[in-house]
Structures are given as C-alpha cells and as structure tokens.
Short mmCIF file of C-alpha atoms and ligand atoms in Angstrom, two decimals:
data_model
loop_
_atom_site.label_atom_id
_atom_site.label_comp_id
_atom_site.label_asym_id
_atom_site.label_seq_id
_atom_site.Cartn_x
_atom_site.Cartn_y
_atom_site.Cartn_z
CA UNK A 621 -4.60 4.45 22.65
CA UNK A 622 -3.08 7.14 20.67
CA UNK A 623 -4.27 10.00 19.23
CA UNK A 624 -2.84 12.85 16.82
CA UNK A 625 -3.66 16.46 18.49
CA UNK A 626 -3.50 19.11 15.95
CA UNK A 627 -3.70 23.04 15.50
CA UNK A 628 -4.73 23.50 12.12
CA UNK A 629 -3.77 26.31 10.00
CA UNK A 630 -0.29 26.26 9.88
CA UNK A 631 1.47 26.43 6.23
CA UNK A 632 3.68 23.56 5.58
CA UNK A 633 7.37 24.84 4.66
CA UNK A 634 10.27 22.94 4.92
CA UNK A 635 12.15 19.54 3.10
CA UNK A 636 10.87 15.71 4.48
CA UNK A 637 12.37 12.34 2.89
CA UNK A 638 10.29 9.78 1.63
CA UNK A 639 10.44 6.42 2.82
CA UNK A 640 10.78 3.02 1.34
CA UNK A 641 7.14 1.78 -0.39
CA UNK A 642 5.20 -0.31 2.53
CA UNK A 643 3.37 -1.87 -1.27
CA UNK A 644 6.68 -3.02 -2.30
CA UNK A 645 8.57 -3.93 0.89
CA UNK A 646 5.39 -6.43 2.06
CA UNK A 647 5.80 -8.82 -0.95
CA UNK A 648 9.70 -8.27 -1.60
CA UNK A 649 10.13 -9.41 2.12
CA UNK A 650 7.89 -11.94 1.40
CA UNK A 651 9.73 -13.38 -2.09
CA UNK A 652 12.87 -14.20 0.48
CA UNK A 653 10.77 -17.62 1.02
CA UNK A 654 12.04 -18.60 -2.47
CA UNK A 655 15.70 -18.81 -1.95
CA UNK A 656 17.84 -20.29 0.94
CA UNK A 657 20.31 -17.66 0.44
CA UNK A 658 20.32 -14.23 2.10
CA UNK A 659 18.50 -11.64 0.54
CA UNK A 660 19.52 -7.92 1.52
CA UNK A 661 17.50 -5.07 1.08
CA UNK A 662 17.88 -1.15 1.51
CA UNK A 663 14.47 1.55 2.35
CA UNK A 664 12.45 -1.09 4.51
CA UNK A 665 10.22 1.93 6.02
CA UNK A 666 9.77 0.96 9.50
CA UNK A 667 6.06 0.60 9.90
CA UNK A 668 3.64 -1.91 11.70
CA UNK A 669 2.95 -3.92 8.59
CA UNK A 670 6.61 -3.75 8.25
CA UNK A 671 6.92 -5.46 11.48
CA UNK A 672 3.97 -7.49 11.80
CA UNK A 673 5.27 -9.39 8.23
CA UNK A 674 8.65 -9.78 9.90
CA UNK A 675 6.41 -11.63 12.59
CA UNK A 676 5.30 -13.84 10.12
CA UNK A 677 8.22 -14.54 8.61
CA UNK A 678 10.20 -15.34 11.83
CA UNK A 679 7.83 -17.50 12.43
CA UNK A 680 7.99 -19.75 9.51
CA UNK A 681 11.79 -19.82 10.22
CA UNK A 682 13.22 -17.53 8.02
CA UNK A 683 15.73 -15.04 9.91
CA UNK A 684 15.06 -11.53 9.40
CA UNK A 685 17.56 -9.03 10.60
CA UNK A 686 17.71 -5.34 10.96
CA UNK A 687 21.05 -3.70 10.42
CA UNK A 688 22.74 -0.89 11.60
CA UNK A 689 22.84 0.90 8.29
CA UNK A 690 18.94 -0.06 8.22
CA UNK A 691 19.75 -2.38 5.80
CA UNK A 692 17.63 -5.80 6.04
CA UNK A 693 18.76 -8.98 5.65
CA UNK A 694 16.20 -12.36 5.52
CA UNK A 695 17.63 -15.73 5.05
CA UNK A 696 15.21 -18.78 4.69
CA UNK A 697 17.35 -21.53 5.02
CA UNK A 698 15.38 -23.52 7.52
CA UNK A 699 11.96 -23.10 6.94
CA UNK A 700 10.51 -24.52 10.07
CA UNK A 701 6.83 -24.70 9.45
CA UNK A 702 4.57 -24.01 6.39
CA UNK A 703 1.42 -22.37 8.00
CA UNK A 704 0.22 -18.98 8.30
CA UNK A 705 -1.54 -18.62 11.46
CA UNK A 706 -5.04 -16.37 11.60
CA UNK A 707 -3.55 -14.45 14.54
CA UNK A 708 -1.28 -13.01 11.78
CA UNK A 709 -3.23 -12.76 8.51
CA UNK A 710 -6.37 -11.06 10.10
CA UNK A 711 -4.30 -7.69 11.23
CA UNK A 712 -2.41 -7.63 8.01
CA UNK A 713 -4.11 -9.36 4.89
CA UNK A 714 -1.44 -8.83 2.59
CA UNK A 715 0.34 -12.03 4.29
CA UNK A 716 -1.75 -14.19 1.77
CA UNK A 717 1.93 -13.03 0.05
CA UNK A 718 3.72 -16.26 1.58
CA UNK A 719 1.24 -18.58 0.01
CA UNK A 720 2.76 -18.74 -3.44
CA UNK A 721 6.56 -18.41 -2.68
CA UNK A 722 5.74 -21.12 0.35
CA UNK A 723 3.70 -23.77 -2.30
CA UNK A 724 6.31 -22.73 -5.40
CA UNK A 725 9.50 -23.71 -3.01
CA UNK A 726 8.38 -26.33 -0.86
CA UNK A 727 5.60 -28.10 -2.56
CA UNK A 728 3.03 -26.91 0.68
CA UNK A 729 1.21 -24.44 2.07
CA UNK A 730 -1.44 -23.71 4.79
CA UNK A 731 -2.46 -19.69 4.82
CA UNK A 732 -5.25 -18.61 7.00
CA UNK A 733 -7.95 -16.92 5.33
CA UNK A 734 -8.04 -13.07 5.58
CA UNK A 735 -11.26 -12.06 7.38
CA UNK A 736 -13.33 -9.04 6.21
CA UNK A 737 -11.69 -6.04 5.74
CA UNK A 738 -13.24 -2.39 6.60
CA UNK A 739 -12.74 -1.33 2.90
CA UNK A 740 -14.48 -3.85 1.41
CA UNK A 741 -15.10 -7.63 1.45
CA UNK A 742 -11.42 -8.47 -0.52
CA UNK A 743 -11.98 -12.12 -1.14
CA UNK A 744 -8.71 -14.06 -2.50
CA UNK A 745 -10.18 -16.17 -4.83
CA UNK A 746 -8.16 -15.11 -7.62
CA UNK A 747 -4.91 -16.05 -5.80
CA UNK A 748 -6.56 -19.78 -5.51
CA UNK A 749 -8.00 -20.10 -8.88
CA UNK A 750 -4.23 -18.64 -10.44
CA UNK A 751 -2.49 -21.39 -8.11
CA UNK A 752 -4.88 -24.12 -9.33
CA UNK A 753 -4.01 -23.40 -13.30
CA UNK A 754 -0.63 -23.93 -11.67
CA UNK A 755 -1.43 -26.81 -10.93
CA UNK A 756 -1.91 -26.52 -7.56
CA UNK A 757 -4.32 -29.03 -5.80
CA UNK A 758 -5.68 -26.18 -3.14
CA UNK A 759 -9.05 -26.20 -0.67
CA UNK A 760 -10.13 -24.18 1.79
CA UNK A 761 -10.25 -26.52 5.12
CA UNK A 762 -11.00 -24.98 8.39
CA UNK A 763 -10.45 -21.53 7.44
CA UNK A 764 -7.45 -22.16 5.90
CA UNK A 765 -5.74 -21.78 2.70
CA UNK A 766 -4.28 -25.33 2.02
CA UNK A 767 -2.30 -25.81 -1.28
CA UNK A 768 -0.54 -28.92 -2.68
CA UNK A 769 1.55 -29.29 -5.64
CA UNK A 770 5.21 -31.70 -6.22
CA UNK A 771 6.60 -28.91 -8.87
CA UNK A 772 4.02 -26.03 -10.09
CA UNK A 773 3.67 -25.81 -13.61
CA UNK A 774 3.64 -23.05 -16.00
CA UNK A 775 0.60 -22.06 -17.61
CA UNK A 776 -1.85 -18.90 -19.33
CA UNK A 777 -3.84 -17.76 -16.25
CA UNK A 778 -6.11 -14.23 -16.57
CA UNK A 779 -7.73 -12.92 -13.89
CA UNK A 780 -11.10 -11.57 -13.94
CA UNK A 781 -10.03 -8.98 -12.40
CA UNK A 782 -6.53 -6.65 -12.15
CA UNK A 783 -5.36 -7.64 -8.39
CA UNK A 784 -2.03 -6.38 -7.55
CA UNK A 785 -1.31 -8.83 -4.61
CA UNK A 786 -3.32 -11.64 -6.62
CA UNK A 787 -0.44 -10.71 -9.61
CA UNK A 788 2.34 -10.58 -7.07
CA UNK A 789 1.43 -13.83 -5.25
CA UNK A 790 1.01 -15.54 -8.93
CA UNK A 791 4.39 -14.12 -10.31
CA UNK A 792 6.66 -15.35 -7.22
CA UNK A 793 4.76 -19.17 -7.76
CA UNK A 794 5.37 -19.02 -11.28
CA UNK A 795 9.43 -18.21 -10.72
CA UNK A 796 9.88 -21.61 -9.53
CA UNK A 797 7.49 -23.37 -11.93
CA UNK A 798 8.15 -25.80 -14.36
CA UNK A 799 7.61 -24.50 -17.88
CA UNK A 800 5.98 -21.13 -19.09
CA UNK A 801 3.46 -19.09 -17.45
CA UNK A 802 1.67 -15.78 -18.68
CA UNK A 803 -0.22 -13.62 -16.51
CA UNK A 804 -2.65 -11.86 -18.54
CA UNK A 805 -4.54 -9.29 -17.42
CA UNK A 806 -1.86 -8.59 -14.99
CA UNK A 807 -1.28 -5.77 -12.35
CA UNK A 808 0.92 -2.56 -13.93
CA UNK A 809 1.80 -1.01 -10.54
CA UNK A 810 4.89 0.30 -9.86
CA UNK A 811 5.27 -2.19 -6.79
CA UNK A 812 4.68 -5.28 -8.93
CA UNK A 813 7.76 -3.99 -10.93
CA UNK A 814 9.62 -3.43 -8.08
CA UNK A 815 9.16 -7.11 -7.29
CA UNK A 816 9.88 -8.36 -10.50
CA UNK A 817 13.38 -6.29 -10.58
CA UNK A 818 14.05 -8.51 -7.45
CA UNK A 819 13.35 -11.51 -8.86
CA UNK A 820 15.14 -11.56 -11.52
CA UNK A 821 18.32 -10.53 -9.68
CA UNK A 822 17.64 -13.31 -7.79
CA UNK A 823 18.05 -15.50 -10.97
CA UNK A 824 14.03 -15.26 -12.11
CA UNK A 825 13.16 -15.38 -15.76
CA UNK A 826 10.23 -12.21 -16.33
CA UNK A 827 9.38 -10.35 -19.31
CA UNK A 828 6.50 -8.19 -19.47
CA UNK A 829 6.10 -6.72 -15.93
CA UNK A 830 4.96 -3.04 -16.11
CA UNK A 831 2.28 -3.89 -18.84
CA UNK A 832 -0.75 -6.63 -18.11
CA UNK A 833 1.18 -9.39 -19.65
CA UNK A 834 3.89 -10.98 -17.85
CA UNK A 835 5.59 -14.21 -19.40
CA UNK A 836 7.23 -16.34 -16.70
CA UNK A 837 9.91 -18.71 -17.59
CA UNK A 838 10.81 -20.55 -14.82
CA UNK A 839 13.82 -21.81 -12.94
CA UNK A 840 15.20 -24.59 -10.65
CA UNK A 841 16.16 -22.63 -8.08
CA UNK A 842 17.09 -18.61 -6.67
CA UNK A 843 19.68 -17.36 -5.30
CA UNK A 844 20.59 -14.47 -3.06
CA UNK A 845 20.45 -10.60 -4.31
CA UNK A 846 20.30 -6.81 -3.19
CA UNK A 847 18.11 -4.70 -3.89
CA UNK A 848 16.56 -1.20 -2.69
CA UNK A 849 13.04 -0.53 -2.37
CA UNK A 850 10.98 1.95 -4.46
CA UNK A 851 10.17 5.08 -2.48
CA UNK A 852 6.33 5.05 -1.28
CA UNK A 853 4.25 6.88 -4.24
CA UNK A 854 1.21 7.20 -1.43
CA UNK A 855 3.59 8.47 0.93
CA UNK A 856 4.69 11.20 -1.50
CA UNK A 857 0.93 12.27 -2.84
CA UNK A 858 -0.17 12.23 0.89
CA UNK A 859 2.32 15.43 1.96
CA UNK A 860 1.66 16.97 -1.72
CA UNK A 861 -2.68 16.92 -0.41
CA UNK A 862 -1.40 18.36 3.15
CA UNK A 863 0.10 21.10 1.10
CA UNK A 864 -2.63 21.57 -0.97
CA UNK A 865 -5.14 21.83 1.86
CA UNK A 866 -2.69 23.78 4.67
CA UNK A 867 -0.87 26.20 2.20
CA UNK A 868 2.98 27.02 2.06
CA UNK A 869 5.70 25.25 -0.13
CA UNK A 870 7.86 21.75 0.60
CA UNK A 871 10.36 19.61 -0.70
CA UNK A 872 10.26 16.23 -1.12
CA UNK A 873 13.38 13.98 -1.11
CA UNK A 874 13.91 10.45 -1.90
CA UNK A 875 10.92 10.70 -4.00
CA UNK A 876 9.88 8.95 -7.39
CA UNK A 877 7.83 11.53 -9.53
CA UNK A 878 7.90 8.69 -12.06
CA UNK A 879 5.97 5.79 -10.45
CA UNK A 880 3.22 8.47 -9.06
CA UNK A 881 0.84 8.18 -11.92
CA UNK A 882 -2.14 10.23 -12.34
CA UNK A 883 -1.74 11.78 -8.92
CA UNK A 884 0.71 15.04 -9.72
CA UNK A 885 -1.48 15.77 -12.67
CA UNK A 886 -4.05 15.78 -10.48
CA UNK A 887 -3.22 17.98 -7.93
CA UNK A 888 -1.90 20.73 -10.88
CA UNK A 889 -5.38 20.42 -11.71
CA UNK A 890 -5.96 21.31 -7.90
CA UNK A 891 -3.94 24.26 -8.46
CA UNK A 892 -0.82 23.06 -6.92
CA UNK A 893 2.45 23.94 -8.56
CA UNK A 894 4.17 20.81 -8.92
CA UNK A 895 7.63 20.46 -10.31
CA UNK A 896 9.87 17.09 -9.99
CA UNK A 897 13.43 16.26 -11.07
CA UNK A 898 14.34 12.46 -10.79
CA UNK A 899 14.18 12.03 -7.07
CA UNK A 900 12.44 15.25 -5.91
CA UNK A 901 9.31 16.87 -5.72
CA UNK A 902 8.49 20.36 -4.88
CA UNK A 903 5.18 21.74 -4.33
CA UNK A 904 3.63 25.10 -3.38
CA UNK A 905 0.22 26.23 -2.82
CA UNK A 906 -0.70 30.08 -1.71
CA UNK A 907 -4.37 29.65 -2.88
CA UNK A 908 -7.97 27.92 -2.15
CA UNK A 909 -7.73 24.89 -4.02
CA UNK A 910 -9.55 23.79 -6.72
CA UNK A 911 -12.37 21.33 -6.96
CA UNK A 912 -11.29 18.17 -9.60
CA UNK A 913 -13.27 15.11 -10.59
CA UNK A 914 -11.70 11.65 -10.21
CA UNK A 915 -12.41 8.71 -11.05
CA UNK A 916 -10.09 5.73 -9.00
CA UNK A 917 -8.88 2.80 -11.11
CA UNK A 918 -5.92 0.24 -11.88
CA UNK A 919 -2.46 2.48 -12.16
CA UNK A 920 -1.52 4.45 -13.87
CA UNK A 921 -4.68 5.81 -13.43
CA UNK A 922 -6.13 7.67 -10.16
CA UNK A 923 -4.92 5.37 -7.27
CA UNK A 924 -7.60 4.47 -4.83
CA UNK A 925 -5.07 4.45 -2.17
CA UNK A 926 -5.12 8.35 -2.65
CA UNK A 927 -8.95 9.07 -3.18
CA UNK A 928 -9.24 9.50 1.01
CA UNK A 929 -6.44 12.20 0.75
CA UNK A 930 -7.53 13.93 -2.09
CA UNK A 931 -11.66 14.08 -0.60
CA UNK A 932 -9.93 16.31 1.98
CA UNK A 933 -8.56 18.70 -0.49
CA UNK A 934 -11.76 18.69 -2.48
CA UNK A 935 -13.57 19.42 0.89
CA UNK A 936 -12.07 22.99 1.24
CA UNK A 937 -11.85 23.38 -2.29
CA UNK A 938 -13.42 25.78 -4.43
CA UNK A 939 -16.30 24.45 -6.33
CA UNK A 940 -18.06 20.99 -6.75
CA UNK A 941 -16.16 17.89 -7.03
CA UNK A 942 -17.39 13.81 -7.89
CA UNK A 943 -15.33 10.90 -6.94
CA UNK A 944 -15.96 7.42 -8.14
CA UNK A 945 -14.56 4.98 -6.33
CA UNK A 946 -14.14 1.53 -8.75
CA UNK A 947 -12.11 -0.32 -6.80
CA UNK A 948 -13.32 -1.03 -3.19
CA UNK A 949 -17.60 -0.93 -2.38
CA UNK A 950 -17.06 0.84 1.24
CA UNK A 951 -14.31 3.20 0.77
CA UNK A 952 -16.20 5.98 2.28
CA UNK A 953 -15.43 5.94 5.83
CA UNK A 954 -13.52 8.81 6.10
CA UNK A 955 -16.65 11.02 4.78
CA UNK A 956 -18.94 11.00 7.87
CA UNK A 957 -15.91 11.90 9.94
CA UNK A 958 -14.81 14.46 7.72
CA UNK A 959 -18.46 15.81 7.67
CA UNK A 960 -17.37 15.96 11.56
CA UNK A 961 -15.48 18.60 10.33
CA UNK A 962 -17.51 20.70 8.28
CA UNK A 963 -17.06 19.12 4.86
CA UNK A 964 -20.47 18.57 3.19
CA UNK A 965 -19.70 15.09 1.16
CA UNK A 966 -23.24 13.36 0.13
CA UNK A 967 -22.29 9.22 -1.19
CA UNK A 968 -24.77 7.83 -3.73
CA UNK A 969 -23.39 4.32 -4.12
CA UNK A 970 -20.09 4.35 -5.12
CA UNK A 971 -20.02 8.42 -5.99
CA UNK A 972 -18.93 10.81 -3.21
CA UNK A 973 -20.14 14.53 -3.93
CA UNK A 974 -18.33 17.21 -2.27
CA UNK A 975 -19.14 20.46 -2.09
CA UNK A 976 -16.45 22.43 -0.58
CA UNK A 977 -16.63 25.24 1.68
CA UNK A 978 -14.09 27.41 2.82
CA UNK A 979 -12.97 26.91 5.89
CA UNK A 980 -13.15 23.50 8.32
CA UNK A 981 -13.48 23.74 11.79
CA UNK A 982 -11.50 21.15 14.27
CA UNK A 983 -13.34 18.48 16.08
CA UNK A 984 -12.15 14.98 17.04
CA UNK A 985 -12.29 12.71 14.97
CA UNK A 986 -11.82 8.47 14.41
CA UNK A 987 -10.01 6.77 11.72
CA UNK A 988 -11.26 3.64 10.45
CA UNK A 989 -8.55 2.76 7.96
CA UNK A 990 -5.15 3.87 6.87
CA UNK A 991 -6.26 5.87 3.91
CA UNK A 992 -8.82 7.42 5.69
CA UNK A 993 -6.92 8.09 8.64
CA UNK A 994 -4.20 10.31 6.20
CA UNK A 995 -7.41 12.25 4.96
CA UNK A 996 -8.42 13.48 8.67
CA UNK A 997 -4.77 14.46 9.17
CA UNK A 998 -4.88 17.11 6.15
CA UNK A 999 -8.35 17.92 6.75
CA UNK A 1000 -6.94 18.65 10.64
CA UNK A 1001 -3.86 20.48 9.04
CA UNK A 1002 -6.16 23.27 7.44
CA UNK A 1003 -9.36 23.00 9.97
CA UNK A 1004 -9.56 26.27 12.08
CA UNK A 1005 -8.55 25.49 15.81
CA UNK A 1006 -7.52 22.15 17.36
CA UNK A 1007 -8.17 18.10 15.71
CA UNK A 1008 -7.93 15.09 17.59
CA UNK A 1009 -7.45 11.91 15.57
CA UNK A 1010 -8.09 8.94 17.33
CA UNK A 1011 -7.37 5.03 16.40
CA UNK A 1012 -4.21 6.25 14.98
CA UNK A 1013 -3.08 2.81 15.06
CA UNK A 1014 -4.11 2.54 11.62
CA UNK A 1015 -2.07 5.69 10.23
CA UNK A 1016 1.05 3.64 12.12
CA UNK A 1017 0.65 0.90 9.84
CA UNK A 1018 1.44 2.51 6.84
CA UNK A 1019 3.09 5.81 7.02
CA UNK A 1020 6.64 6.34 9.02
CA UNK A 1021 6.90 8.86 11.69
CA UNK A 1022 4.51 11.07 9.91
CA UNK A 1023 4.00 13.19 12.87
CA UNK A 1024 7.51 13.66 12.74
CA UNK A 1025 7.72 14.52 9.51
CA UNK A 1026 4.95 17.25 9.58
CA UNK A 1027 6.35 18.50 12.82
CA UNK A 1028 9.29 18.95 10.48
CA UNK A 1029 7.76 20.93 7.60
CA UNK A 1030 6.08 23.40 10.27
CA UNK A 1031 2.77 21.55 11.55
CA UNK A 1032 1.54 21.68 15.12
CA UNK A 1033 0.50 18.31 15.52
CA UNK A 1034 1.63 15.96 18.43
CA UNK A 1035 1.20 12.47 19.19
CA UNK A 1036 -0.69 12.03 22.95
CA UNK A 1037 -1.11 8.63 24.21
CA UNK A 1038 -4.42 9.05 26.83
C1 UD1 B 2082 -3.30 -3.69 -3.13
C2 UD1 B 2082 -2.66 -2.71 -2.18
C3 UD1 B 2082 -3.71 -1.73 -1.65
C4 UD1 B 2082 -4.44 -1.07 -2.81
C5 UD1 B 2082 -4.98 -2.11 -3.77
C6 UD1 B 2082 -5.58 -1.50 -5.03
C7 UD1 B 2082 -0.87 -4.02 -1.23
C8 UD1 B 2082 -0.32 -4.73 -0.04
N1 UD1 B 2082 -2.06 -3.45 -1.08
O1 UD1 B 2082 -4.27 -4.43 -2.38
O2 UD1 B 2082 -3.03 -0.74 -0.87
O3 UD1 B 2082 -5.52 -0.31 -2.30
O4 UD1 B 2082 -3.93 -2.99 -4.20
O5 UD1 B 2082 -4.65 -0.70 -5.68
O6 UD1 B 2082 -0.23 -3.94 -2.26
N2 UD1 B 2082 -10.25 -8.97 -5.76
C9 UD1 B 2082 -11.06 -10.09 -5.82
N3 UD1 B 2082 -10.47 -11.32 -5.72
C10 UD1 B 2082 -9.13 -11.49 -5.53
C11 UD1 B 2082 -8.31 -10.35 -5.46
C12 UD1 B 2082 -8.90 -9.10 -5.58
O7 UD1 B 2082 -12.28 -9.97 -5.97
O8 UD1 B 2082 -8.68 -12.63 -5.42
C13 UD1 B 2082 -10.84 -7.61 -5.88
C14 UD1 B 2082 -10.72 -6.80 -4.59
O9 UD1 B 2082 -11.78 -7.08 -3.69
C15 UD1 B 2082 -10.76 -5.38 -5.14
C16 UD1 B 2082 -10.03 -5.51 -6.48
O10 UD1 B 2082 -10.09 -6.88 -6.82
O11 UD1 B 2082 -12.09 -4.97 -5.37
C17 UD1 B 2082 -8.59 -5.06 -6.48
O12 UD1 B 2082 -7.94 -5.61 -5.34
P1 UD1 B 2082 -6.39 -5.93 -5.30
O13 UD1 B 2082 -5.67 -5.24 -6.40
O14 UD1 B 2082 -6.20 -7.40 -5.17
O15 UD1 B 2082 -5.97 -5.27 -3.92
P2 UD1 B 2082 -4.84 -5.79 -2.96
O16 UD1 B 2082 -3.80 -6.46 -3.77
O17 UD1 B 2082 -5.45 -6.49 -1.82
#
C-alpha cells in the first residue's frame, strides 16, 4: 500500500496550479445522464473519485472519453441499464448523484444505498423525501434505492437540513420536471453553482442558485454544452495551511480566491499574508502561526472540508484554539494521529481543543479519511525529522498529484509503495 515519506521542515517556495474542483466535477459528470447529446468539459482533475464515477457511468452506458487536450467528453445516448451497483456506491457515496438525473430522464432508477461512512453516519434521506414531493414513487428494497415516476413534477420542497449533494441531486431531477419547483433551504456552495451554470447551458431553466432558494422551471428535454470546471477551493486552502504550518512563500495558479469563503480570512487571522487577484493566490508565512477559533458550517462560512487542515496549523500555533465541528458527529480522526505527533488536541463532543506547542516531531502516521489525511501531510511538512503517512489511498481520492506538487514548491516528501 502506499505511503507518503516526509522530512519535515522544509519552507514551501515556489508556484503550483490548482486543479479542477473534485465537488464540482462528481455531479457535473454526473448531470451528462440528462441529455443524449455530448457534453464536453475542461479541468476534470484526475483523481480516484474522478475515475471511480467514470466507472459508474460507463457502466450505465454512457461513453466517457478522455481527450488529448484533457478535455472530457460523456455522451449518454444509450443508456444501457438503470442501476447503481453497491460495488460502486460504497467506495464513493457521492454516486447517489445518478439517482435524480437517471429517475428525471428515464422515468427509473435503482441506486444502492451508501453504507456508513468514517465521518459520520450520512444518511440520504433527504434526497428520497425531495424525489417523493417530486412525485416520485421511491422505496428502499434490498438495499437499494428504487424510484418510479412517468414525468417528475415540479413542486416547493425544503430540506431539514442544507445538503449540498441532497440540493444537487434535487436540482438535476427538477430540470426535467414538469412544472415549477423551488428548493428552499437550498445549498449556497460554490459547486452547486457550478452545476447550475451547466445546466442551464444545457438548455435548464434556474434562478436562484448561489442563495438557498432555487426556482426550477423545467424543460422537455437538454441538449449538449461546454463547460469548464471551477478550480478546487479545498485544494487551494490545503497548500495555503502547508504554508502556514512549514513557512516560506507560494503562488497559486488557476485559483478562485472568490469561491474560497471564510477560509483566506481565516488564515490572515493565522497570520498568513494572503493576497489574491482573480485567478491567483499568494501566500507567505515567516512566523509561528497564530491560534484562531472556528466554528465549521454551510458556505460561505468555515468549510468543514478544511477544519482537518486547519487543526494542523492550530497544532503548532501559538496560543489556544476551539473548533466546532457542526456538520459531521466523527470528524475527529485525524486528532489521535496528530497527537502521534506531538499536538495536544483534547475532543469534548463535537469541540476539539488545541493547545499548540512549538515544534512537532515526525512519527508515522494513518489516515482515515481524505480530509484528515491532508492534515497529517502539513502536520508532516513542519514536524522535526521524518513522517510516514500511511493509507494514502484516501489523499488519492481527492487531491491530484499532491506529492508532486509539494515536491514542486520545495518539500521532501516521496511517495514509497512497501
Ligand atoms: C458534500 C461534499 C463534502 C462536504 C459536505 C459538507 C460532495 C461530493 N461532497 O457532501 O465534501 O464535506 O458536502 O460541505 O460535494 N444529511 C442528512 N440527510 C441527507 C443529506 C445530508 O442527514 O439526506 C446530513 C449529513 O449527514 C451531514 C449534513 O446533512 O450531517 C450535510 O451533509 P451534505 O451537505 O449532504 O454532505 P454531502 O453532500 O454528502
């Protein structure tokens, strides 16, 4: 299995690219299920989720094609089955995507359910209960996801919660619908946006998306469109912490400063200077960073997909930090494996307390989830002598090359595969 091997205490200098948005690429590859025309699209990162949903798509029929200019074409014109097996959905559990372009286009679907997840328990119960005001006539049977309806129908349907996937599943059902739908309470990320931009090149009727009210009118039919992928906001704030915690000064290209939310306001607090034109982001850091409170919630507040990340920063910071996590119950992981390191981190329910210290010391290390595996890669950046990270299968599914990438800003890391 591999493992990341790395000599911490290395500034990061140097200029990286940021990829595509694995957030907005999953359900943008997924919307090509609406139309029997070709959809192209531009900054597909290449990552395992990447991959694993071209898996799934192949194997519903629809042809998926990498070009040579790392463009990405998908054509669904001969849908060949309408079930999502559980071999697929229970390594990646974002493919409950396909259930509502699959049931808005075709009348059927059969998703497996996702199993646990390591983060929390992640039910999809608001997907089902937004399909059924649809109109959908949906069960579970045999661990399956299986949804009915002859033409879905546009209706008001809040969620009792904000779900970005749930929104995202809901929206591409409701393109196809016949009538009106709202989505209140809706998702405000930058991915569902992204989405929504596709759709409606694709011939989609949406108002609304970017605020927690989206009003659907729907269509007959889509047709084929281009489009380019946000960059990936994570991504981005991920190489802004390794900064933070390793030292030195980096460019970012083929960024969006704009979508990042509360996270470069953050790390200013940290002590970072942080300055961003449209498609750039440079950061330096020459001194001990500084402890910050946060509090992870719906965008554009604190992403929870960047609490792991910025725990590492706190963990060598100076001072005393809290974290609330809101969003996921066991999104902790990373702290007893960073405590492996020297951080002292105490968790009373869903508040982490970190107490930094100056300096970490290298140890190996195992990461239990992608966020969390990011975290032990900056904590390994700054740690005094050498870091293994094991299990970095999990890193692989959502960040490109990031070895690479460090290796390019000045990091000794390596990737070792015994
Ligand atoms: C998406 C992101 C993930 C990010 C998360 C929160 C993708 C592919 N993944 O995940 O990286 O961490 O948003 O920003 O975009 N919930 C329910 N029932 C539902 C749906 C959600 O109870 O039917 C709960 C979840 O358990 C969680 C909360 O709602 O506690 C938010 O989850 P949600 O926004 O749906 O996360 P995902 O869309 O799965």
């Amino acid at each position: 299995m591999d493992k990341l091997r790395i000599i911490g205490g290395t500034p990061l200098t140097g200029e990286i690219s940021i990829s595509g948005a694995k957030n907005a690429a999953l359900p943008i590859l997924c919307a090509s299920l609406l139309t029997a025309d070709t959809i192209t699209l531009t900054n597909v990162p290449k990552l395992n989720d990447i991959a694993t949903t071209f898996k799934l798509l192949n194997q519903l029929g629809v042809k998926a094609v990498r070009n040579s200019d790392d463009s990405v074409c998908m054509t669904a014109d001969q849908v060949t089955t309408l079930e999502a097996p559980y071999e697929l959905v229970k390594t990646m559990r974002a493919s409950i995507l396909v259930l509502g372009p699959l049931l808005a286009r075709f009348g059927e679907a059969r998703v497996s359910l996702p199993g646990g997840c390591a983060i929390g328990q992640r039910p999809v119960d608001q997907h089902i209960q937004g399909l059924a005001a649809l109109g959908a006539d949906i069960k579970i049977e045999h661990g399956f996801v299986v949804a009915r309806a002859t033409r879905l129908k546009g209706a008001v349907v809040r969620t009792d919660m904000v779900t970005v996937t749930g929104t995202e599943n809901l929206m591409m059902a409701a393109v196809l619908a016949e009538g009106q739908t709202i989505l209140e309470n809706a998702a405000r990320e930058p991915e569902v946006i992204d989405l929504a931009k596709l759709l409606i090149k694709m011939g989609a009727k949406i108002k609304g998306h970017g605020t927690d009210r989206i009003v659907i009118d729907g269509v007959e039919s889509l047709h084929g469109a281009t489009h380019r992928v946000i960059p990936d906001r994570i991504e981005a704030g991920s190489f802004l912490c390794a900064v933070g915690a390793a030292g030195g000064k980096i460019m970012l290209r083929d960024a969006a400063p704009e979508t990042m939310g509360a996270t470069i306001s953050k790390l200013q607090e940290a002590g970072l200077h942080i300055a961003v034109g449209p498609d750039w982001i440079e950061a330096s850091m020459s001194t001990r960073p500084k402890a910050v409170d946060m509090r992870t919630i719906e965008y554009p507040g604190f992403a929870t997909d960047m609490q792991a990340q910025l725990m590492a920063l706190n963990a060598l910071a100076d001072g005393t930090s809290v974290i609330v996590e809101t969003i996921f119950e066991n999104r902790y992981m990373h702290v007893q494996e960073l405590r492996r390191l020297g951080a002292h981190i105490d968790i009373d329910g869903h508040t982490a307390i970190v107490r930094g210290v100056p300096k970490l010391s290298g140890a190996t290390v195992m990461a239990t989830d992608l966020r969390a595996s990011a975290s032990l890669v900056i904590a390994g950046l700054a740690a005094e002598g050498e870091t293994l990270v094991e299990r970095i299968y999990h890193l692989d599914r959502g960040y490109e090359r990031m070895e690479h990438k460090l290796r390019q800003l000045g990091a000794n890391i390596e990737r070792t595969t015994h």
